[in-house]
Short mmCIF file of C-alpha atoms in Angstrom, two decimals:
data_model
loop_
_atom_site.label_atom_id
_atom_site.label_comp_id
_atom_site.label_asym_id
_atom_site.label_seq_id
_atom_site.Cartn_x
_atom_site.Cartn_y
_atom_site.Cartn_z
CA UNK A 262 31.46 -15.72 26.69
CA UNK A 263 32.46 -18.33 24.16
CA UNK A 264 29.58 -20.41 25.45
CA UNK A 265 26.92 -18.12 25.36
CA UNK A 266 27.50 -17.08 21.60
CA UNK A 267 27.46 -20.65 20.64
CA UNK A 268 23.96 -21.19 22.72
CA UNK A 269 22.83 -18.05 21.42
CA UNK A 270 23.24 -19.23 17.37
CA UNK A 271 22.06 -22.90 18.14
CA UNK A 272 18.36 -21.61 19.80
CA UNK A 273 15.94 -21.49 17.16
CA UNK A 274 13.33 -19.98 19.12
CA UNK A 275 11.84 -17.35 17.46
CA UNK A 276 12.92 -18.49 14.10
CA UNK A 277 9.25 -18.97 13.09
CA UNK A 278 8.47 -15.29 14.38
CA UNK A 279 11.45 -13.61 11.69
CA UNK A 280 10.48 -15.35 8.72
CA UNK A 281 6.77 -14.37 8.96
CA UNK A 282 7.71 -10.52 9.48
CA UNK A 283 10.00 -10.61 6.61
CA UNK A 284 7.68 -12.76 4.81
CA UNK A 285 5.09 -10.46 5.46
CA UNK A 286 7.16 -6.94 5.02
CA UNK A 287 8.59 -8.55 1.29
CA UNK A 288 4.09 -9.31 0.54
CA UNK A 289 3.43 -5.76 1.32
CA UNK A 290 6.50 -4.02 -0.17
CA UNK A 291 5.41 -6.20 -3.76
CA UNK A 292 2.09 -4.69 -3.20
CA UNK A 293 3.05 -1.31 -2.77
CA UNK A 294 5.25 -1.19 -5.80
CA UNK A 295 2.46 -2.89 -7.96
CA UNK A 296 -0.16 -0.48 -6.89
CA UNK A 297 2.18 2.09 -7.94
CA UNK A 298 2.90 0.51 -10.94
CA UNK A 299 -0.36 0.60 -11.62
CA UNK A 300 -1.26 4.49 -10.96
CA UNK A 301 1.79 5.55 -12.85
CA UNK A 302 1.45 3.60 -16.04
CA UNK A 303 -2.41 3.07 -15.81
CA UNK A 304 -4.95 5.29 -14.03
CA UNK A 305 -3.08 8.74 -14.01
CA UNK A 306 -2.87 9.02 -17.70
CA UNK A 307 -6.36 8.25 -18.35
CA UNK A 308 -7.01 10.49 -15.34
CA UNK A 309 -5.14 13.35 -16.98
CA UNK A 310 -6.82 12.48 -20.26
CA UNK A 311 -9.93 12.71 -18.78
CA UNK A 312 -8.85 16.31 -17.05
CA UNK A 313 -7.48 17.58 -20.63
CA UNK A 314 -10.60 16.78 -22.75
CA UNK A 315 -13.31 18.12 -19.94
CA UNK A 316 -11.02 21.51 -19.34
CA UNK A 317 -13.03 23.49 -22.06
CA UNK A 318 -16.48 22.19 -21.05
CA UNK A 319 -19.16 24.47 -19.93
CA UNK A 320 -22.60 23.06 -18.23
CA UNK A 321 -25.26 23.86 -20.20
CA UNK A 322 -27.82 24.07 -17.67
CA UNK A 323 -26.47 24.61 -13.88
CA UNK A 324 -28.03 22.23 -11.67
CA UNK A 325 -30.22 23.04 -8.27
CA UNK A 326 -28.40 21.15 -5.38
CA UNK A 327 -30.66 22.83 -2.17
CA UNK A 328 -33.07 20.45 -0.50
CA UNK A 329 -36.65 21.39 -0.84
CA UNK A 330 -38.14 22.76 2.20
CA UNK A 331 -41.00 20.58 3.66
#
């Protein structure tokens, strides 16, 4: 059993395969949190801002959204 343990932790096969996954899982993880970064601190304020200062407004004139008839 000795044996196989010390075969086991002296293949590298594969080695190549883990650090790309975690490679890859740490790119999108930075990604995620800077996209949310972004929303939070960024776009849902303005958003929000945006929602606030159009909440009284009334169209003045509705618009017609039916297809003419040919």
């Amino acid at each position: 059993m000795n044996r196989y343990i010390k075969r086991l932790l002296r293949n590298d096969r594969g080695a190549i395969t883990a650090d790309w996954v975690a490679l890859t899982a740490g790119i999108l993880l930075f990604g995620l949190a800077v996209v949310y970064a972004i929303f939070n601190n960024g776009v849902a304020p303005v958003v929000g801002g945006i929602d606030d200062a159009a909440d009284g407004l009334e169209i003045a004139q509705p618009v017609d959204y039916t297809l003419p008839s040919f």
